[in-house]
Each structure stands twice: as structure tokens, then as C-alpha cells.
Amino acid sequence: MVTLAGACSFPVQGEFMGRELPLPPERTRTILVIYNHGFTSETAGTYRPQLPPILQTLARRNPDVVVFSQVRNTSRLDAVHHMSYIEAAIEHFHRQQGIPLGNIVLAGQSCGGWGSLQAAAYSYPQIGGVVAFAPTCHGRLPHSTQTRMRRLQEIEQLARRARFPGLIFLYEGDSYYDVDDWAGFHKASGLPADGVHIVRLGRDAVLRVCARCTLDSHGVVWDRQFDAAYYESEVQPLVERVRERIRAAAGPR
């Protein structure tokens, strides 16, 4: 694991998973995926770079894709800090490494997914795309009335600001959120059909792709059956859309 840069109090730490960034002349044609893990107080400060199988497949199948697994190792993180760490990584790769914003895809699980959505919606709307698995950063259910109302308001604000292509995976039976919290997302967003796509897995679908998720669906993304079921139909098409936009921006060669 390496520290690439520090932006204010938010260092950029992590590891390239597989191939690293190419030489500078090739970077304008490279897709960079920045993956961020979830977060619990029990494992705070001990995270190591890793990727869920569906993102391993993404890197393996696409030779123009580089994946950086970012870690946020500190004893405490407030919800807003996840976004700040991710913003620091975007800034580093864009300003210091020459990756265009439209070539960057943010991906994340739980708090990492929530922070990725926030960073794209509030700070970097030009981002290439977002893939969020079980995005939330509001603690385990049951939520207080105040927390649920705050979450609903934050989801509505995300919807109104989202101007990037993206995928949001939600699972029924997740111990950290209610999938119905996202019911009004598209109505609030006014996004076109090729905007943010929500993939909602009911309990039967969850158990088909994650046999160990009988008590809690939150970790579905770590099962290889989830990769087999949803990579080809959902993730690869998003990568193709990002690639097409990069080629269109570059013009004829």
C-alpha cells in the first residue's frame, strides 16, 4: 500500500489492483476506477486494499481500465469525511496524474458508495460515472425518525444534483437501510433514461447470488455469483458508455 498524496488532512492511500497508470500520453484514453470500501468502527484503521469480484472482472476484461483501491484508515470518520477522502483522490489523479474527470469512475461499497455519490453530485459532476453498492452511511437499522428523515432528504438532494451516468445496487434485507428510501429518486432527479440506473434486488434475487446472505444482504457484492449475474448486464455497459464519451471527446485519430 502506498501514499500517493495528501490534500489538506485527507491523504490518498491505496494500491493499484493489477495494472498501473500508463505513461502520460496514454492517460487521456485510460479509464480510472477509484474503489472505496465500507466503514465500521470495529475495523477502523485496519483496512487493506481489496476489490469485490465484480470489479476484478471489470479490470480483467478491459485493458484500458486501471483500478485504484483507496483506503481511509483513521480511528473515526464522520459521514462527510468519506466524500472528502474521495475528493482528494479525484483531485490527485486529475491534477497530478493527468486523468480527465470524464475518464474517472467512482465505485464503492456502503459508506464508500455513499461518499462516491456525494463527491460526484456535489463536487465533480463531470465525473465519468459512479457504481455504488448498498450506498449508505447512517448506521445500522433501526434508524431514528430524525436519521431517516435526514437520509431521505440527502437522497433527494443527491437526485437533484446527479448529472453523471451511474449504477446504484440496492438489496432487500440489508441491515443498514430500507430500499424504499430510494423510491422517489428518479422523480426528484429528472434525469434522462441514460442517467443513474437503480438495480433493486429482492430477497429471492439476493439469495440466488449470495447464499450466505440469509441474515443480512449488505455484503452481496463480495459473492462471485453476484459478479456472474450482474457484470455483463449492468457494469460492462456503463464502462462502454464512459469509453464512448472519451472517444467522442478525443475526436478522430
PDB file of C-alpha atoms in Angstrom:
ATOM      1  CA  MET A   1       0.000   0.000   0.000  1.00  0.00           C
ATOM      2  CA  VAL A   2       1.267   3.456  -0.903  1.00  0.00           C
ATOM      3  CA  THR A   3       0.504   7.051  -0.026  1.00  0.00           C
ATOM      4  CA  LEU A   4       0.222   8.976  -3.282  1.00  0.00           C
ATOM      5  CA  ALA A   5      -0.593  12.435  -1.980  1.00  0.00           C
ATOM      6  CA  GLY A   6      -2.102  14.449   0.811  1.00  0.00           C
ATOM      7  CA  ALA A   7      -4.800  17.044   0.240  1.00  0.00           C
ATOM      8  CA  CYS A   8      -5.273  19.117   3.396  1.00  0.00           C
ATOM      9  CA  SER A   9      -5.914  16.496   6.096  1.00  0.00           C
ATOM     10  CA  PHE A  10      -7.062  13.761   3.705  1.00  0.00           C
ATOM     11  CA  PRO A  11      -4.215  11.591   2.369  1.00  0.00           C
ATOM     12  CA  VAL A  12      -4.635   9.496  -0.761  1.00  0.00           C
ATOM     13  CA  GLN A  13      -3.657   5.953   0.212  1.00  0.00           C
ATOM     14  CA  GLY A  14      -4.257   2.666  -1.514  1.00  0.00           C
ATOM     15  CA  GLU A  15      -2.982   0.380  -4.238  1.00  0.00           C
ATOM     16  CA  PHE A  16      -3.372  -0.193  -7.952  1.00  0.00           C
ATOM     17  CA  MET A  17      -5.012  -3.591  -8.360  1.00  0.00           C
ATOM     18  CA  GLY A  18      -3.261  -5.197 -11.302  1.00  0.00           C
ATOM     19  CA  ARG A  19      -2.019  -2.769 -13.934  1.00  0.00           C
ATOM     20  CA  GLU A  20      -0.871   0.726 -13.002  1.00  0.00           C
ATOM     21  CA  LEU A  21      -1.366   4.010 -14.820  1.00  0.00           C
ATOM     22  CA  PRO A  22       0.186   4.044 -18.300  1.00  0.00           C
ATOM     23  CA  LEU A  23       2.651   6.659 -19.495  1.00  0.00           C
ATOM     24  CA  PRO A  24       1.229  10.215 -19.593  1.00  0.00           C
ATOM     25  CA  PRO A  25       0.449  10.279 -23.345  1.00  0.00           C
ATOM     26  CA  GLU A  26      -1.934   7.328 -22.895  1.00  0.00           C
ATOM     27  CA  ARG A  27      -3.771   8.635 -19.844  1.00  0.00           C
ATOM     28  CA  THR A  28      -6.353  10.639 -21.749  1.00  0.00           C
ATOM     29  CA  ARG A  29      -7.550   7.308 -23.204  1.00  0.00           C
ATOM     30  CA  THR A  30      -7.431   5.410 -19.888  1.00  0.00           C
ATOM     31  CA  ILE A  31     -10.448   4.770 -17.658  1.00  0.00           C
ATOM     32  CA  LEU A  32      -9.556   5.028 -13.968  1.00  0.00           C
ATOM     33  CA  VAL A  33     -11.830   3.348 -11.429  1.00  0.00           C
ATOM     34  CA  ILE A  34     -11.387   4.528  -7.824  1.00  0.00           C
ATOM     35  CA  TYR A  35     -12.903   1.990  -5.417  1.00  0.00           C
ATOM     36  CA  ASN A  36     -13.723   2.779  -1.779  1.00  0.00           C
ATOM     37  CA  HIS A  37     -14.607   0.253   0.914  1.00  0.00           C
ATOM     38  CA  GLY A  38     -17.280   0.476   3.606  1.00  0.00           C
ATOM     39  CA  PHE A  39     -16.581   1.525   7.169  1.00  0.00           C
ATOM     40  CA  THR A  40     -17.265   0.305  10.697  1.00  0.00           C
ATOM     41  CA  SER A  41     -15.773   1.478  13.972  1.00  0.00           C
ATOM     42  CA  GLU A  42     -14.739  -2.119  14.745  1.00  0.00           C
ATOM     43  CA  THR A  43     -12.371  -2.291  11.770  1.00  0.00           C
ATOM     44  CA  ALA A  44     -11.380   1.385  11.576  1.00  0.00           C
ATOM     45  CA  GLY A  45      -7.710   1.939  10.813  1.00  0.00           C
ATOM     46  CA  THR A  46      -7.073  -1.626   9.632  1.00  0.00           C
ATOM     47  CA  TYR A  47      -8.316  -1.582   6.045  1.00  0.00           C
ATOM     48  CA  ARG A  48      -6.227  -3.065   3.259  1.00  0.00           C
ATOM     49  CA  PRO A  49      -6.736  -2.529  -0.485  1.00  0.00           C
ATOM     50  CA  GLN A  50      -9.090  -5.088  -1.991  1.00  0.00           C
ATOM     51  CA  LEU A  51     -11.717  -5.394  -4.706  1.00  0.00           C
ATOM     52  CA  PRO A  52     -15.057  -7.196  -4.887  1.00  0.00           C
ATOM     53  CA  PRO A  53     -15.169  -9.848  -7.640  1.00  0.00           C
ATOM     54  CA  ILE A  54     -17.336  -7.743  -9.962  1.00  0.00           C
ATOM     55  CA  LEU A  55     -14.628  -5.059 -10.105  1.00  0.00           C
ATOM     56  CA  GLN A  56     -11.904  -7.667 -10.526  1.00  0.00           C
ATOM     57  CA  THR A  57     -13.787  -8.779 -13.631  1.00  0.00           C
ATOM     58  CA  LEU A  58     -14.019  -5.185 -14.836  1.00  0.00           C
ATOM     59  CA  ALA A  59     -10.242  -4.771 -14.631  1.00  0.00           C
ATOM     60  CA  ARG A  60      -9.556  -8.143 -16.248  1.00  0.00           C
ATOM     61  CA  ARG A  61     -11.960  -7.650 -19.149  1.00  0.00           C
ATOM     62  CA  ASN A  62     -10.962  -4.104 -20.108  1.00  0.00           C
ATOM     63  CA  PRO A  63      -7.280  -3.448 -20.922  1.00  0.00           C
ATOM     64  CA  ASP A  64      -7.835   0.317 -20.928  1.00  0.00           C
ATOM     65  CA  VAL A  65      -9.147   0.263 -17.335  1.00  0.00           C
ATOM     66  CA  VAL A  66      -6.939   0.858 -14.281  1.00  0.00           C
ATOM     67  CA  VAL A  67      -8.390   0.256 -10.809  1.00  0.00           C
ATOM     68  CA  PHE A  68      -7.150   2.008  -7.674  1.00  0.00           C
ATOM     69  CA  SER A  69      -8.388   0.616  -4.355  1.00  0.00           C
ATOM     70  CA  GLN A  70      -8.385   3.541  -1.927  1.00  0.00           C
ATOM     71  CA  VAL A  71      -8.284   3.084   1.854  1.00  0.00           C
ATOM     72  CA  ARG A  72      -9.458   5.516   4.501  1.00  0.00           C
ATOM     73  CA  ASN A  73      -7.593   4.454   7.623  1.00  0.00           C
ATOM     74  CA  THR A  74      -8.363   6.556  10.654  1.00  0.00           C
ATOM     75  CA  SER A  75      -9.909   5.826  14.034  1.00  0.00           C
ATOM     76  CA  ARG A  76     -13.022   7.858  13.304  1.00  0.00           C
ATOM     77  CA  LEU A  77     -14.806   9.088  10.195  1.00  0.00           C
ATOM     78  CA  ASP A  78     -17.911  11.234  10.155  1.00  0.00           C
ATOM     79  CA  ALA A  79     -20.224  10.700   7.196  1.00  0.00           C
ATOM     80  CA  VAL A  80     -18.985  13.801   5.355  1.00  0.00           C
ATOM     81  CA  HIS A  81     -15.342  12.691   5.605  1.00  0.00           C
ATOM     82  CA  HIS A  82     -15.837   9.756   3.227  1.00  0.00           C
ATOM     83  CA  MET A  83     -16.663  12.240   0.479  1.00  0.00           C
ATOM     84  CA  SER A  84     -13.634  14.343   1.418  1.00  0.00           C
ATOM     85  CA  TYR A  85     -11.209  11.412   1.079  1.00  0.00           C
ATOM     86  CA  ILE A  86     -12.678  10.521  -2.303  1.00  0.00           C
ATOM     87  CA  GLU A  87     -12.484  14.140  -3.459  1.00  0.00           C
ATOM     88  CA  ALA A  88      -8.801  14.161  -2.501  1.00  0.00           C
ATOM     89  CA  ALA A  89      -8.208  11.095  -4.696  1.00  0.00           C
ATOM     90  CA  ILE A  90     -10.055  12.641  -7.632  1.00  0.00           C
ATOM     91  CA  GLU A  91      -8.046  15.841  -7.273  1.00  0.00           C
ATOM     92  CA  HIS A  92      -4.758  13.926  -7.160  1.00  0.00           C
ATOM     93  CA  PHE A  93      -5.409  11.795 -10.220  1.00  0.00           C
ATOM     94  CA  HIS A  94      -6.872  14.674 -12.204  1.00  0.00           C
ATOM     95  CA  ARG A  95      -4.411  17.444 -11.319  1.00  0.00           C
ATOM     96  CA  GLN A  96      -1.224  15.491 -10.631  1.00  0.00           C
ATOM     97  CA  GLN A  97      -1.589  12.459 -12.903  1.00  0.00           C
ATOM     98  CA  GLY A  98      -3.414  13.987 -15.859  1.00  0.00           C
ATOM     99  CA  ILE A  99      -6.542  11.832 -15.855  1.00  0.00           C
ATOM    100  CA  PRO A 100      -9.503  13.775 -17.311  1.00  0.00           C
ATOM    101  CA  LEU A 101     -12.512  13.928 -14.988  1.00  0.00           C
ATOM    102  CA  GLY A 102     -14.668  12.234 -17.604  1.00  0.00           C
ATOM    103  CA  ASN A 103     -12.319   9.220 -17.533  1.00  0.00           C
ATOM    104  CA  ILE A 104     -12.765   8.633 -13.788  1.00  0.00           C
ATOM    105  CA  VAL A 105     -15.374   6.192 -12.464  1.00  0.00           C
ATOM    106  CA  LEU A 106     -16.056   6.147  -8.736  1.00  0.00           C
ATOM    107  CA  ALA A 107     -17.070   2.835  -7.183  1.00  0.00           C
ATOM    108  CA  GLY A 108     -17.789   1.989  -3.581  1.00  0.00           C
ATOM    109  CA  GLN A 109     -19.477  -0.253  -1.053  1.00  0.00           C
ATOM    110  CA  SER A 110     -21.650   1.114   1.780  1.00  0.00           C
ATOM    111  CA  CYS A 111     -20.039   4.341   3.097  1.00  0.00           C
ATOM    112  CA  GLY A 112     -17.649   4.172   0.146  1.00  0.00           C
ATOM    113  CA  GLY A 113     -20.585   4.098  -2.254  1.00  0.00           C
ATOM    114  CA  TRP A 114     -22.390   6.882  -0.399  1.00  0.00           C
ATOM    115  CA  GLY A 115     -19.264   9.050  -0.405  1.00  0.00           C
ATOM    116  CA  SER A 116     -18.731   8.367  -4.114  1.00  0.00           C
ATOM    117  CA  LEU A 117     -22.251   9.534  -4.947  1.00  0.00           C
ATOM    118  CA  GLN A 118     -21.811  12.654  -2.837  1.00  0.00           C
ATOM    119  CA  ALA A 119     -18.432  13.521  -4.360  1.00  0.00           C
ATOM    120  CA  ALA A 120     -19.842  13.191  -7.866  1.00  0.00           C
ATOM    121  CA  ALA A 121     -23.063  15.071  -7.124  1.00  0.00           C
ATOM    122  CA  TYR A 122     -21.640  17.948  -5.112  1.00  0.00           C
ATOM    123  CA  SER A 123     -18.075  18.466  -6.318  1.00  0.00           C
ATOM    124  CA  TYR A 124     -17.358  16.650  -9.593  1.00  0.00           C
ATOM    125  CA  PRO A 125     -20.475  16.454 -11.798  1.00  0.00           C
ATOM    126  CA  GLN A 126     -18.177  15.992 -14.827  1.00  0.00           C
ATOM    127  CA  ILE A 127     -17.085  12.595 -13.466  1.00  0.00           C
ATOM    128  CA  GLY A 128     -17.285   9.695 -15.908  1.00  0.00           C
ATOM    129  CA  GLY A 129     -19.616   7.587 -13.785  1.00  0.00           C
ATOM    130  CA  VAL A 130     -20.434   6.070 -10.399  1.00  0.00           C
ATOM    131  CA  VAL A 131     -21.108   2.479  -9.317  1.00  0.00           C
ATOM    132  CA  ALA A 132     -22.476   2.339  -5.760  1.00  0.00           C
ATOM    133  CA  PHE A 133     -23.135  -0.934  -3.958  1.00  0.00           C
ATOM    134  CA  ALA A 134     -25.530  -0.648  -0.980  1.00  0.00           C
ATOM    135  CA  PRO A 135     -24.799   3.086  -0.559  1.00  0.00           C
ATOM    136  CA  THR A 136     -25.464   4.313   2.963  1.00  0.00           C
ATOM    137  CA  CYS A 137     -23.586   5.862   5.850  1.00  0.00           C
ATOM    138  CA  HIS A 138     -26.262   6.249   8.513  1.00  0.00           C
ATOM    139  CA  GLY A 139     -25.625   3.339  10.861  1.00  0.00           C
ATOM    140  CA  ARG A 140     -27.443   0.052  11.290  1.00  0.00           C
ATOM    141  CA  LEU A 141     -31.222  -0.237  11.350  1.00  0.00           C
ATOM    142  CA  PRO A 142     -33.491   0.654  13.028  1.00  0.00           C
ATOM    143  CA  HIS A 143     -32.943   4.346  12.364  1.00  0.00           C
ATOM    144  CA  SER A 144     -34.455   7.053  14.493  1.00  0.00           C
ATOM    145  CA  THR A 145     -37.113   9.217  12.878  1.00  0.00           C
ATOM    146  CA  GLN A 146     -34.593  12.061  12.707  1.00  0.00           C
ATOM    147  CA  THR A 147     -31.961   9.896  10.975  1.00  0.00           C
ATOM    148  CA  ARG A 148     -34.446   8.502   8.459  1.00  0.00           C
ATOM    149  CA  MET A 149     -35.758  11.959   7.586  1.00  0.00           C
ATOM    150  CA  ARG A 150     -32.200  13.213   7.152  1.00  0.00           C
ATOM    151  CA  ARG A 151     -31.379  10.253   4.906  1.00  0.00           C
ATOM    152  CA  LEU A 152     -34.473  10.803   2.755  1.00  0.00           C
ATOM    153  CA  GLN A 153     -33.576  14.464   2.392  1.00  0.00           C
ATOM    154  CA  GLU A 154     -29.991  13.605   1.443  1.00  0.00           C
ATOM    155  CA  ILE A 155     -31.171  11.100  -1.182  1.00  0.00           C
ATOM    156  CA  GLU A 156     -33.467  13.743  -2.680  1.00  0.00           C
ATOM    157  CA  GLN A 157     -30.592  16.232  -2.773  1.00  0.00           C
ATOM    158  CA  LEU A 158     -28.372  13.645  -4.479  1.00  0.00           C
ATOM    159  CA  ALA A 159     -31.086  13.043  -7.051  1.00  0.00           C
ATOM    160  CA  ARG A 160     -31.432  16.739  -7.851  1.00  0.00           C
ATOM    161  CA  ARG A 161     -27.680  17.165  -8.305  1.00  0.00           C
ATOM    162  CA  ALA A 162     -26.810  13.918 -10.096  1.00  0.00           C
ATOM    163  CA  ARG A 163     -25.679  14.639 -13.656  1.00  0.00           C
ATOM    164  CA  PHE A 164     -23.475  11.615 -14.234  1.00  0.00           C
ATOM    165  CA  PRO A 165     -24.145   8.102 -15.552  1.00  0.00           C
ATOM    166  CA  GLY A 166     -24.279   5.611 -12.731  1.00  0.00           C
ATOM    167  CA  LEU A 167     -25.451   2.383 -11.153  1.00  0.00           C
ATOM    168  CA  ILE A 168     -26.889   2.007  -7.664  1.00  0.00           C
ATOM    169  CA  PHE A 169     -27.326  -1.548  -6.364  1.00  0.00           C
ATOM    170  CA  LEU A 170     -29.844  -1.960  -3.523  1.00  0.00           C
ATOM    171  CA  TYR A 171     -30.687  -5.165  -1.663  1.00  0.00           C
ATOM    172  CA  GLU A 172     -33.819  -6.067   0.266  1.00  0.00           C
ATOM    173  CA  GLY A 173     -32.927  -7.437   3.679  1.00  0.00           C
ATOM    174  CA  ASP A 174     -29.962  -5.095   4.144  1.00  0.00           C
ATOM    175  CA  SER A 175     -29.440  -4.301   7.823  1.00  0.00           C
ATOM    176  CA  TYR A 176     -28.324  -0.716   7.121  1.00  0.00           C
ATOM    177  CA  TYR A 177     -31.166   0.770   5.057  1.00  0.00           C
ATOM    178  CA  ASP A 178     -34.635   0.292   3.597  1.00  0.00           C
ATOM    179  CA  VAL A 179     -34.645   0.033  -0.199  1.00  0.00           C
ATOM    180  CA  ASP A 180     -37.862   2.073  -0.281  1.00  0.00           C
ATOM    181  CA  ASP A 181     -35.832   5.094   0.835  1.00  0.00           C
ATOM    182  CA  TRP A 182     -34.796   5.395  -2.828  1.00  0.00           C
ATOM    183  CA  ALA A 183     -38.319   5.147  -4.260  1.00  0.00           C
ATOM    184  CA  GLY A 184     -38.520   8.822  -5.221  1.00  0.00           C
ATOM    185  CA  PHE A 185     -35.006   9.158  -6.629  1.00  0.00           C
ATOM    186  CA  HIS A 186     -35.835   9.301 -10.321  1.00  0.00           C
ATOM    187  CA  LYS A 187     -38.851  11.545  -9.851  1.00  0.00           C
ATOM    188  CA  ALA A 188     -36.697  14.019  -7.943  1.00  0.00           C
ATOM    189  CA  SER A 189     -33.768  13.798 -10.341  1.00  0.00           C
ATOM    190  CA  GLY A 190     -35.488  14.445 -13.643  1.00  0.00           C
ATOM    191  CA  LEU A 191     -32.594  12.538 -15.240  1.00  0.00           C
ATOM    192  CA  PRO A 192     -32.826  11.103 -18.755  1.00  0.00           C
ATOM    193  CA  ALA A 193     -33.093   7.361 -19.256  1.00  0.00           C
ATOM    194  CA  ASP A 194     -29.313   7.024 -19.566  1.00  0.00           C
ATOM    195  CA  GLY A 195     -28.667   8.695 -16.204  1.00  0.00           C
ATOM    196  CA  VAL A 196     -28.412   6.858 -12.895  1.00  0.00           C
ATOM    197  CA  HIS A 197     -29.887   3.349 -13.039  1.00  0.00           C
ATOM    198  CA  ILE A 198     -31.080   1.721  -9.816  1.00  0.00           C
ATOM    199  CA  VAL A 199     -30.807  -2.076  -9.662  1.00  0.00           C
ATOM    200  CA  ARG A 200     -33.003  -3.386  -6.862  1.00  0.00           C
ATOM    201  CA  LEU A 201     -32.574  -6.998  -5.740  1.00  0.00           C
ATOM    202  CA  GLY A 202     -35.480  -8.620  -3.900  1.00  0.00           C
ATOM    203  CA  ARG A 203     -34.820 -11.308  -1.306  1.00  0.00           C
ATOM    204  CA  ASP A 204     -35.088 -14.152  -3.820  1.00  0.00           C
ATOM    205  CA  ALA A 205     -32.577 -12.463  -6.111  1.00  0.00           C
ATOM    206  CA  VAL A 206     -30.253 -11.767  -3.174  1.00  0.00           C
ATOM    207  CA  LEU A 207     -30.227 -15.407  -2.115  1.00  0.00           C
ATOM    208  CA  ARG A 208     -29.635 -16.598  -5.681  1.00  0.00           C
ATOM    209  CA  VAL A 209     -26.394 -14.618  -5.852  1.00  0.00           C
ATOM    210  CA  CYS A 210     -25.327 -14.783  -2.189  1.00  0.00           C
ATOM    211  CA  ALA A 211     -26.173 -17.959  -0.305  1.00  0.00           C
ATOM    212  CA  ARG A 212     -24.560 -16.643   2.891  1.00  0.00           C
ATOM    213  CA  CYS A 213     -26.770 -13.529   2.909  1.00  0.00           C
ATOM    214  CA  THR A 214     -29.686 -15.164   4.720  1.00  0.00           C
ATOM    215  CA  LEU A 215     -29.423 -12.832   7.726  1.00  0.00           C
ATOM    216  CA  ASP A 216     -28.091  -9.681   6.063  1.00  0.00           C
ATOM    217  CA  SER A 217     -27.837  -8.622   2.412  1.00  0.00           C
ATOM    218  CA  HIS A 218     -25.268  -5.878   2.962  1.00  0.00           C
ATOM    219  CA  GLY A 219     -22.282  -7.877   1.664  1.00  0.00           C
ATOM    220  CA  VAL A 220     -23.836  -9.215  -1.559  1.00  0.00           C
ATOM    221  CA  VAL A 221     -21.145  -7.578  -3.702  1.00  0.00           C
ATOM    222  CA  TRP A 222     -18.455  -9.884  -2.301  1.00  0.00           C
ATOM    223  CA  ASP A 223     -20.044 -13.034  -3.736  1.00  0.00           C
ATOM    224  CA  ARG A 224     -18.820 -14.277  -7.122  1.00  0.00           C
ATOM    225  CA  GLN A 225     -22.375 -15.217  -8.090  1.00  0.00           C
ATOM    226  CA  PHE A 226     -23.290 -11.533  -7.913  1.00  0.00           C
ATOM    227  CA  ASP A 227     -20.470 -10.855 -10.365  1.00  0.00           C
ATOM    228  CA  ALA A 228     -21.714 -13.598 -12.688  1.00  0.00           C
ATOM    229  CA  ALA A 229     -25.286 -12.303 -12.574  1.00  0.00           C
ATOM    230  CA  TYR A 230     -24.776  -8.552 -12.948  1.00  0.00           C
ATOM    231  CA  TYR A 231     -21.416  -7.747 -14.510  1.00  0.00           C
ATOM    232  CA  GLU A 232     -22.354  -8.349 -18.139  1.00  0.00           C
ATOM    233  CA  SER A 233     -25.796  -6.751 -17.998  1.00  0.00           C
ATOM    234  CA  GLU A 234     -25.040  -3.739 -15.788  1.00  0.00           C
ATOM    235  CA  VAL A 235     -21.376  -2.886 -15.192  1.00  0.00           C
ATOM    236  CA  GLN A 236     -19.854  -3.517 -18.621  1.00  0.00           C
ATOM    237  CA  PRO A 237     -22.460  -1.333 -20.391  1.00  0.00           C
ATOM    238  CA  LEU A 238     -21.564   1.554 -18.064  1.00  0.00           C
ATOM    239  CA  VAL A 239     -17.884   1.121 -18.942  1.00  0.00           C
ATOM    240  CA  GLU A 240     -18.799   1.176 -22.640  1.00  0.00           C
ATOM    241  CA  ARG A 241     -20.700   4.441 -22.177  1.00  0.00           C
ATOM    242  CA  VAL A 242     -17.691   6.028 -20.477  1.00  0.00           C
ATOM    243  CA  ARG A 243     -15.411   4.760 -23.246  1.00  0.00           C
ATOM    244  CA  GLU A 244     -17.692   6.143 -25.962  1.00  0.00           C
ATOM    245  CA  ARG A 245     -17.680   9.564 -24.318  1.00  0.00           C
ATOM    246  CA  ILE A 246     -13.886   9.527 -24.104  1.00  0.00           C
ATOM    247  CA  ARG A 247     -13.618   8.684 -27.804  1.00  0.00           C
ATOM    248  CA  ALA A 248     -16.145  11.357 -28.726  1.00  0.00           C
ATOM    249  CA  ALA A 249     -14.244  13.967 -26.715  1.00  0.00           C
ATOM    250  CA  ALA A 250     -10.943  12.970 -28.343  1.00  0.00           C
ATOM    251  CA  GLY A 251     -12.325  13.278 -31.861  1.00  0.00           C
ATOM    252  CA  PRO A 252     -10.961  11.379 -34.892  1.00  0.00           C
ATOM    253  CA  ARG A 253      -7.435   9.993 -34.660  1.00  0.00           C
TER     254      ARG A 253
END
